[in-house]
Amino acid sequence: MPRSKVKLAYISDDSARRTTFRKRESGLIKKAEEITTLCGVEACAILYSPYSPEPNVWPSPLDAQRVISRFRNMAPPEQNRKMVDQQSFTRQRLEKTTEKVTKLGTENRHNEMTQVMYQCLSGRLGLECLSIGDLYYLSGLVSQNLRVIDRRLEFFQRRDHSG
Amino acid sequence: MPRSKVKLAYISDDSARRTTFRKRESGLIKKAEEITTLCGVEACAILYSPYSPEPNVWPSPLDAQRVISRFRNMAPPEQNRKMVDQQSFTRQRLEKTTEKVTKLGTENRHNEMTQVMYQCLSGRLGLECLSIGDLYYLSGLVSQNLRVIDRRLEFFQRRDHSG
DNA sequence: GGTACTATATATAAATG
DNA sequence: TCATTTATATATAGTAC
C-alpha cells in the first residue's frame, strides 16, 4: 500500500476504516470481475459492512444465489467439462475426501456434524451446501436420534393406554 | 499486468489461463483476508474452476455458510437488482420484521426444541426429560430434516450414476 | 463526508530454470 | 507443468481540497 505500509490489523480509527473499506471493496469486486472474465470461471463474493444497509453481493444477488446453490456441488462448468474427464475427476475427489477424513479424525467429524445439525435445525444452514459425504453422516446421525425419539414416544403411548 | 498490459478478455490459451487463474485466485483470497482484518467486516468468496474438484471457499465452508445464510435471511424471495434503493429496502425490512414478530411464538418453540436437540446430540440431555408433546415436536423436526437429507442424497446418486 | 491526487506497496504477465 | 524471478501495471494510504 502506498505512502506507507500499513500493518495488517484492525483499523481502530472509524473514519480511516470506512475509507479503507470503500476503496478495498471496489478493488476486490474489480478483481473478482477480472478473474471471471479472464479465466471463464464462476465466482461470487459477499461483503457485509456497517456502511451499507445491504450486503454487497457480487455479481448480483440472483447470480450469487445460483453460485451458492452449487456450493460444494462439484460438477464443473459446462464449457470446461472436456478438460477434466469424469474418471480422473472422481479419483481426485476420492483422494481428497479420504485425505480429509483421515486428517480430521472421527471425533472432530462428529463435533462438526453436530454443529451442522444444530445449524440446520435452526435454519441457519441450508443442506444444499453440504457434500455427499457430509449428508451421509448427517443422515445417520439424524436417523439414530429419530429412532431414539420414536422409542421414547412408544413408551409414552404404551403407558398412557395402559394407565 | 506486469511486463505487458493484458486485454480484459477470456484467455483462450489453456495453459496461460490456468496459470493466470492460480495467481489471481490466491491474490483475490488475500485481498479478502485483508479487508476482513483491516475493516472488521464479514465476507465470503466462492471460486469455481475446472482446476479443482472442489470450489475454493473462503474463509471456510462452515464460515461461508454462516455468511451466506445471513445473506439469504436478509434478502429473501425477491432478490433483484432493482431493490437497491433505500426506500424499497426499508419497506422490505419492515415487512420482514413484522413477519418475524408475528412468528415469534412459533420460532421461540422451534428454537427451544432446537436447543433441546442440540443438547441431546451432544449428550448433555437425556430424552427422558422431555414431555410427550415435546417429543412429538422433536420427532417432526428430525423427520423433516431426514427427508430433506434423503432427497439430497438421491440427487447425488442420480447424478453420479448418470454422469 | 466525499473526490482527486500522488507516491509507494502490491499484484502479476512474461521470462527463466 | 511448477517455482522463481523480474519488470511493469494496478491498488491504495496518505494528503489536500
Short mmCIF file of C-alpha atoms (C1' of nucleotides) in Angstrom, two decimals:
data_model
loop_
_atom_site.label_atom_id
_atom_site.label_comp_id
_atom_site.label_asym_id
_atom_site.label_seq_id
_atom_site.Cartn_x
_atom_site.Cartn_y
_atom_site.Cartn_z
CA MET A 1 0.00 0.00 0.00
CA PRO A 2 1.11 3.42 -0.87
CA ARG A 3 2.73 6.23 1.03
CA SER A 4 3.25 3.90 3.93
CA LYS A 5 2.96 0.24 4.52
CA VAL A 6 0.04 -0.44 6.78
CA LYS A 7 0.03 -3.08 9.47
CA LEU A 8 -2.37 -5.85 8.74
CA ALA A 9 -4.62 -5.29 11.72
CA TYR A 10 -8.00 -3.83 12.54
CA ILE A 11 -8.06 -0.09 11.89
CA SER A 12 -9.34 1.46 15.07
CA ASP A 13 -10.00 4.91 13.64
CA ASP A 14 -13.59 4.92 12.39
CA SER A 15 -13.11 7.30 9.54
CA ALA A 16 -9.96 5.69 8.25
CA ARG A 17 -11.53 2.26 8.49
CA ARG A 18 -14.52 3.35 6.46
CA THR A 19 -12.36 4.96 3.80
CA THR A 20 -10.20 1.89 3.54
CA PHE A 21 -13.24 -0.31 3.30
CA ARG A 22 -14.74 1.65 0.43
CA LYS A 23 -11.54 1.61 -1.53
CA ARG A 24 -10.79 -2.03 -0.97
CA GLU A 25 -14.35 -3.12 -1.53
CA SER A 26 -14.32 -1.76 -5.05
CA GLY A 27 -10.87 -3.19 -5.58
CA LEU A 28 -11.96 -6.63 -4.51
CA ILE A 29 -15.03 -6.64 -6.74
CA LYS A 30 -12.92 -5.48 -9.64
CA LYS A 31 -10.52 -8.36 -9.09
CA ALA A 32 -13.41 -10.78 -8.95
CA GLU A 33 -14.74 -9.44 -12.23
CA GLU A 34 -11.35 -9.78 -13.83
CA ILE A 35 -10.69 -13.37 -12.84
CA THR A 36 -14.17 -14.30 -14.02
CA THR A 37 -13.67 -12.67 -17.39
CA LEU A 38 -10.08 -13.72 -17.93
CA CYS A 39 -10.44 -17.32 -16.85
CA GLY A 40 -14.10 -18.05 -17.61
CA VAL A 41 -14.85 -19.25 -14.11
CA GLU A 42 -17.80 -18.72 -11.85
CA ALA A 43 -17.37 -16.82 -8.65
CA CYS A 44 -19.29 -14.90 -6.10
CA ALA A 45 -18.39 -12.59 -3.28
CA ILE A 46 -20.45 -11.27 -0.41
CA LEU A 47 -19.31 -8.34 1.68
CA TYR A 48 -21.03 -7.20 4.85
CA SER A 49 -20.30 -3.83 6.28
CA PRO A 50 -21.88 -1.39 8.67
CA TYR A 51 -21.69 1.22 5.91
CA SER A 52 -24.42 -0.18 3.75
CA PRO A 53 -27.90 -1.44 4.69
CA GLU A 54 -27.46 -4.29 2.25
CA PRO A 55 -24.53 -6.57 1.80
CA ASN A 56 -22.60 -6.01 -1.35
CA VAL A 57 -23.29 -9.12 -3.31
CA TRP A 58 -21.34 -9.76 -6.44
CA PRO A 59 -22.04 -10.39 -9.28
CA SER A 60 -25.67 -9.90 -8.24
CA PRO A 61 -27.96 -11.38 -5.62
CA LEU A 62 -29.60 -13.61 -8.21
CA ASP A 63 -26.37 -14.82 -9.75
CA ALA A 64 -24.88 -15.29 -6.33
CA GLN A 65 -27.82 -17.48 -5.38
CA ARG A 66 -27.11 -19.65 -8.38
CA VAL A 67 -23.45 -19.94 -7.48
CA ILE A 68 -24.26 -20.60 -3.86
CA SER A 69 -26.77 -23.30 -4.69
CA ARG A 70 -23.94 -25.10 -6.44
CA PHE A 71 -21.81 -24.68 -3.36
CA ARG A 72 -19.95 -27.92 -2.80
CA ASN A 73 -21.80 -29.42 -5.70
CA MET A 74 -18.77 -30.44 -7.57
CA ALA A 75 -19.85 -30.58 -11.18
CA PRO A 76 -17.51 -28.36 -13.18
CA PRO A 77 -18.85 -25.68 -15.51
CA GLU A 78 -20.20 -26.99 -18.79
CA GLN A 79 -17.70 -25.33 -21.07
CA ASN A 80 -14.78 -26.84 -19.22
CA ARG A 81 -16.12 -30.32 -18.75
CA LYS A 82 -13.91 -31.67 -21.50
CA MET A 83 -10.81 -30.67 -19.60
CA VAL A 84 -11.39 -32.95 -16.68
CA ASP A 85 -12.75 -36.36 -17.59
CA GLN A 86 -15.14 -37.93 -15.18
CA GLN A 87 -12.85 -40.72 -14.09
CA SER A 88 -9.88 -38.65 -13.03
CA PHE A 89 -12.25 -36.14 -11.56
CA THR A 90 -13.85 -38.80 -9.38
CA ARG A 91 -10.49 -40.22 -8.40
CA GLN A 92 -9.21 -36.80 -7.43
CA ARG A 93 -12.26 -36.21 -5.35
CA LEU A 94 -11.97 -39.57 -3.64
CA GLU A 95 -8.33 -38.93 -2.74
CA LYS A 96 -9.14 -35.53 -1.43
CA THR A 97 -12.02 -36.79 0.65
CA THR A 98 -10.06 -39.69 2.08
CA GLU A 99 -7.21 -37.42 3.00
CA LYS A 100 -9.56 -35.01 4.66
CA VAL A 101 -11.35 -37.65 6.69
CA THR A 102 -8.10 -39.12 7.89
CA LYS A 103 -6.89 -35.74 8.95
CA LEU A 104 -9.96 -34.72 10.78
CA GLY A 105 -10.44 -37.82 12.84
CA THR A 106 -13.67 -39.31 14.00
CA GLU A 107 -14.18 -37.06 16.96
CA ASN A 108 -13.62 -33.88 15.05
CA ARG A 109 -16.04 -35.03 12.44
CA HIS A 110 -18.69 -35.86 14.95
CA ASN A 111 -18.37 -32.47 16.56
CA GLU A 112 -18.53 -30.73 13.23
CA MET A 113 -21.59 -32.67 12.18
CA THR A 114 -23.28 -31.94 15.46
CA GLN A 115 -22.63 -28.30 14.79
CA VAL A 116 -24.03 -28.67 11.30
CA MET A 117 -27.09 -30.43 12.61
CA TYR A 118 -27.69 -27.65 15.05
CA GLN A 119 -27.38 -25.08 12.30
CA CYS A 120 -29.75 -26.98 10.05
CA LEU A 121 -32.37 -27.29 12.72
CA SER A 122 -32.25 -23.61 13.49
CA GLY A 123 -32.47 -22.75 9.81
CA ARG A 124 -29.08 -21.15 9.70
CA LEU A 125 -27.65 -23.59 7.23
CA GLY A 126 -29.06 -24.96 4.03
CA LEU A 127 -28.49 -28.62 3.30
CA GLU A 128 -27.70 -27.86 -0.31
CA CYS A 129 -24.39 -26.60 0.94
CA LEU A 130 -23.16 -29.97 2.17
CA SER A 131 -21.12 -32.53 0.33
CA ILE A 132 -22.46 -36.02 -0.22
CA GLY A 133 -20.18 -37.36 2.50
CA ASP A 134 -21.47 -34.83 4.96
CA LEU A 135 -25.02 -35.77 4.08
CA TYR A 136 -24.46 -39.47 4.61
CA TYR A 137 -23.02 -38.83 8.02
CA LEU A 138 -25.75 -36.41 8.90
CA SER A 139 -28.38 -38.85 7.72
CA GLY A 140 -27.00 -41.47 10.07
CA LEU A 141 -26.87 -39.06 12.94
CA VAL A 142 -30.43 -37.90 12.41
CA SER A 143 -31.81 -41.39 11.88
CA GLN A 144 -30.22 -42.56 15.07
CA ASN A 145 -31.82 -39.77 17.04
CA LEU A 146 -35.15 -40.33 15.35
CA ARG A 147 -35.13 -43.94 16.43
CA VAL A 148 -34.42 -42.92 20.00
CA ILE A 149 -37.27 -40.43 19.88
CA ASP A 150 -39.66 -42.98 18.42
CA ARG A 151 -38.85 -45.45 21.14
CA ARG A 152 -39.48 -42.76 23.69
CA LEU A 153 -42.84 -41.93 22.13
CA GLU A 154 -43.85 -45.58 22.11
CA PHE A 155 -43.06 -45.74 25.76
CA PHE A 156 -45.37 -42.81 26.44
CA GLN A 157 -48.14 -44.28 24.33
CA ARG A 158 -47.97 -47.67 25.98
CA ARG A 159 -48.02 -46.03 29.38
CA ASP A 160 -50.97 -43.77 28.53
CA HIS A 161 -53.03 -46.61 27.11
CA SER A 162 -52.41 -48.95 29.98
CA GLY A 163 -52.77 -46.39 32.76
CA MET B 1 -0.45 -6.68 -15.61
CA PRO B 2 3.27 -6.57 -15.47
CA ARG B 3 5.54 -6.93 -18.46
CA SER B 4 2.57 -6.17 -20.62
CA LYS B 5 -0.92 -4.96 -20.13
CA VAL B 6 -3.33 -7.73 -20.80
CA LYS B 7 -6.66 -7.24 -22.53
CA LEU B 8 -9.56 -7.90 -20.22
CA ALA B 9 -11.00 -10.82 -22.12
CA TYR B 10 -11.16 -14.58 -21.90
CA ILE B 11 -7.71 -16.10 -22.23
CA SER B 12 -8.02 -18.70 -24.96
CA ASP B 13 -4.68 -20.40 -24.31
CA ASP B 14 -5.36 -23.20 -21.82
CA SER B 15 -2.02 -23.10 -20.10
CA ALA B 16 -1.90 -19.35 -19.75
CA ARG B 17 -5.46 -19.27 -18.48
CA ARG B 18 -4.72 -21.82 -15.81
CA THR B 19 -1.60 -20.01 -14.68
CA THR B 20 -3.43 -16.72 -14.51
CA PHE B 21 -6.23 -18.33 -12.56
CA ARG B 22 -3.92 -19.77 -9.93
CA LYS B 23 -2.16 -16.48 -9.40
CA ARG B 24 -5.26 -14.37 -9.30
CA GLU B 25 -7.14 -16.83 -7.14
CA SER B 26 -4.59 -16.51 -4.37
CA GLY B 27 -4.47 -12.77 -4.89
CA LEU B 28 -8.22 -12.47 -4.53
CA ILE B 29 -8.34 -14.53 -1.37
CA LYS B 30 -5.52 -12.49 0.08
CA LYS B 31 -7.41 -9.29 -0.62
CA ALA B 32 -10.49 -10.74 1.01
CA GLU B 33 -8.49 -11.65 4.09
CA GLU B 34 -7.06 -8.18 4.25
CA ILE B 35 -10.32 -6.27 4.04
CA THR B 36 -11.79 -8.54 6.68
CA THR B 37 -8.91 -7.97 9.05
CA LEU B 38 -8.43 -4.28 8.40
CA CYS B 39 -12.09 -3.29 8.49
CA GLY B 40 -13.58 -5.90 10.77
CA VAL B 41 -16.24 -6.92 8.29
CA GLU B 42 -17.63 -10.27 7.29
CA ALA B 43 -17.07 -11.56 3.83
CA CYS B 44 -17.03 -14.72 1.86
CA ALA B 45 -15.84 -15.71 -1.56
CA ILE B 46 -16.53 -18.78 -3.63
CA LEU B 47 -14.46 -19.63 -6.68
CA TYR B 48 -15.34 -22.40 -9.09
CA SER B 49 -12.81 -23.64 -11.54
CA PRO B 50 -12.12 -26.69 -13.65
CA TYR B 51 -8.73 -26.97 -11.96
CA SER B 52 -10.01 -28.17 -8.65
CA PRO B 53 -12.64 -30.80 -7.90
CA GLU B 54 -13.98 -28.60 -5.14
CA PRO B 55 -14.66 -24.92 -5.22
CA ASN B 56 -12.32 -22.75 -3.30
CA VAL B 57 -14.43 -21.47 -0.46
CA TRP B 58 -13.12 -18.70 1.71
CA PRO B 59 -12.81 -18.30 4.66
CA SER B 60 -14.00 -21.88 5.16
CA PRO B 61 -17.05 -23.86 4.11
CA LEU B 62 -18.60 -23.56 7.55
CA ASP B 63 -17.89 -19.86 7.93
CA ALA B 64 -19.08 -19.22 4.42
CA GLN B 65 -22.34 -20.97 5.29
CA ARG B 66 -22.85 -18.54 8.09
CA VAL B 67 -22.26 -15.55 5.84
CA ILE B 68 -24.42 -16.98 3.08
CA SER B 69 -27.35 -17.82 5.29
CA ARG B 70 -27.25 -14.29 6.60
CA PHE B 71 -27.46 -13.06 3.05
CA ARG B 72 -30.42 -15.33 2.41
CA ASN B 73 -32.27 -14.24 5.51
CA MET B 74 -31.73 -10.62 4.72
CA ALA B 75 -32.96 -10.53 1.16
CA PRO B 76 -35.37 -13.42 0.73
CA PRO B 77 -37.73 -14.19 -2.16
CA GLU B 78 -37.50 -11.18 -4.44
CA GLN B 79 -33.80 -10.62 -4.61
CA ASN B 80 -33.44 -8.50 -7.65
CA ARG B 81 -31.23 -5.71 -8.76
CA LYS B 82 -33.99 -3.13 -8.59
CA MET B 83 -34.15 -3.49 -4.85
CA VAL B 84 -31.08 -1.40 -4.38
CA ASP B 85 -32.80 1.84 -3.49
CA GLN B 86 -33.16 2.76 0.13
CA GLN B 87 -36.94 3.01 0.16
CA SER B 88 -37.75 -0.45 -1.04
CA PHE B 89 -35.06 -1.82 1.17
CA THR B 90 -36.57 -0.17 4.20
CA ARG B 91 -40.03 -1.36 3.27
CA GLN B 92 -38.84 -4.90 2.79
CA ARG B 93 -37.05 -4.81 6.07
CA LEU B 94 -40.15 -3.56 7.81
CA GLU B 95 -42.22 -6.37 6.29
CA LYS B 96 -39.62 -8.85 7.31
CA THR B 97 -39.54 -7.53 10.85
CA THR B 98 -43.33 -7.58 11.15
CA GLU B 99 -43.45 -11.09 9.84
CA LYS B 100 -40.77 -12.08 12.26
CA VAL B 101 -42.61 -10.65 15.24
CA THR B 102 -45.82 -12.50 14.38
CA LYS B 103 -43.90 -15.69 14.07
CA LEU B 104 -42.01 -15.19 17.27
CA GLY B 105 -44.15 -17.57 19.24
CA THR B 106 -43.55 -20.34 16.78
CA GLU B 107 -39.92 -19.51 16.46
CA ASN B 108 -39.45 -19.49 20.17
CA ARG B 109 -40.75 -23.00 20.32
CA HIS B 110 -38.66 -24.03 17.40
CA ASN B 111 -35.55 -22.53 18.91
CA GLU B 112 -36.26 -24.17 22.20
CA MET B 113 -36.63 -27.52 20.52
CA THR B 114 -33.52 -26.91 18.52
CA GLN B 115 -31.66 -26.23 21.68
CA VAL B 116 -33.04 -29.43 23.12
CA MET B 117 -31.98 -31.32 20.04
CA TYR B 118 -28.52 -29.91 20.24
CA GLN B 119 -28.25 -30.88 23.85
CA CYS B 120 -29.42 -34.38 23.07
CA LEU B 121 -26.90 -34.73 20.28
CA SER B 122 -24.09 -33.59 22.48
CA GLY B 123 -25.17 -35.93 25.22
CA ARG B 124 -25.94 -33.23 27.71
CA LEU B 125 -29.62 -34.03 27.91
CA GLY B 126 -31.47 -37.30 28.01
CA LEU B 127 -34.72 -37.67 26.13
CA GLU B 128 -36.41 -38.98 29.23
CA CYS B 129 -36.58 -35.36 30.41
CA LEU B 130 -38.99 -34.38 27.67
CA SER B 131 -42.77 -34.38 27.69
CA ILE B 132 -44.71 -36.32 25.10
CA GLY B 133 -45.64 -33.06 23.35
CA ASP B 134 -42.00 -32.08 23.16
CA LEU B 135 -41.14 -35.45 21.74
CA TYR B 136 -43.79 -35.23 19.06
CA TYR B 137 -42.48 -31.87 18.00
CA LEU B 138 -38.92 -33.09 18.07
CA SER B 139 -39.84 -36.14 16.09
CA GLY B 140 -41.39 -33.97 13.40
CA LEU B 141 -38.38 -31.73 13.35
CA VAL B 142 -35.96 -34.56 12.94
CA SER B 143 -38.08 -36.41 10.38
CA GLN B 144 -38.37 -33.33 8.30
CA ASN B 145 -34.64 -32.87 8.21
CA LEU B 146 -34.12 -36.52 7.44
CA ARG B 147 -36.41 -36.28 4.41
CA VAL B 148 -34.52 -33.29 3.12
CA ILE B 149 -31.25 -35.13 3.57
CA ASP B 150 -32.59 -38.19 1.78
CA ARG B 151 -33.73 -36.13 -1.18
CA ARG B 152 -30.35 -34.51 -1.33
CA LEU B 153 -28.60 -37.88 -1.28
CA GLU B 154 -30.86 -39.17 -4.05
CA PHE B 155 -29.87 -36.20 -6.14
CA PHE B 156 -26.20 -37.03 -5.72
CA GLN B 157 -26.76 -40.67 -6.52
CA ARG B 158 -28.74 -39.92 -9.66
CA ARG B 159 -26.08 -37.53 -10.82
CA ASP B 160 -23.20 -39.87 -10.14
CA HIS B 161 -24.86 -42.78 -11.90
CA SER B 162 -25.84 -40.78 -14.93
CA GLY B 163 -22.60 -38.90 -15.49
"C1'" DG C 1 -18.14 13.00 4.47
"C1'" DG C 2 -16.77 12.84 -0.20
"C1'" DT C 3 -13.29 13.42 -4.52
"C1'" DA C 4 -8.83 13.85 -6.73
"C1'" DC C 5 -4.14 13.32 -6.48
"C1'" DT C 6 0.28 11.25 -5.82
"C1'" DA C 7 3.90 8.14 -4.03
"C1'" DT C 8 4.54 3.85 -2.77
"C1'" DA C 9 3.23 -1.16 -1.92
"C1'" DT C 10 1.43 -4.97 -4.12
"C1'" DA C 11 -0.07 -7.95 -7.78
"C1'" DT C 12 1.05 -10.24 -11.59
"C1'" DA C 13 2.46 -11.33 -17.09
"C1'" DA C 14 6.12 -12.87 -19.03
"C1'" DA C 15 10.60 -14.81 -18.81
"C1'" DT C 16 13.50 -18.20 -16.89
"C1'" DG C 17 15.08 -22.61 -14.79
"C1'" DT D 1 3.66 -28.25 -15.62
"C1'" DC D 2 5.70 -25.86 -11.40
"C1'" DA D 3 8.59 -22.40 -8.81
"C1'" DT D 4 11.29 -18.29 -9.03
"C1'" DT D 5 12.43 -14.07 -10.89
"C1'" DT D 6 11.83 -9.92 -12.95
"C1'" DA D 7 9.58 -5.60 -14.91
"C1'" DT D 8 5.60 -3.33 -15.14
"C1'" DA D 9 0.52 -2.45 -14.15
"C1'" DT D 10 -2.55 -1.74 -10.55
"C1'" DA D 11 -4.19 -0.84 -5.93
"C1'" DT D 12 -4.27 2.07 -2.39
"C1'" DA D 13 -2.57 5.11 2.23
"C1'" DG D 14 -1.95 9.44 2.98
"C1'" DT D 15 -2.88 14.11 1.56
"C1'" DA D 16 -5.29 18.25 0.17
"C1'" DC D 17 -9.42 20.26 -1.02
#
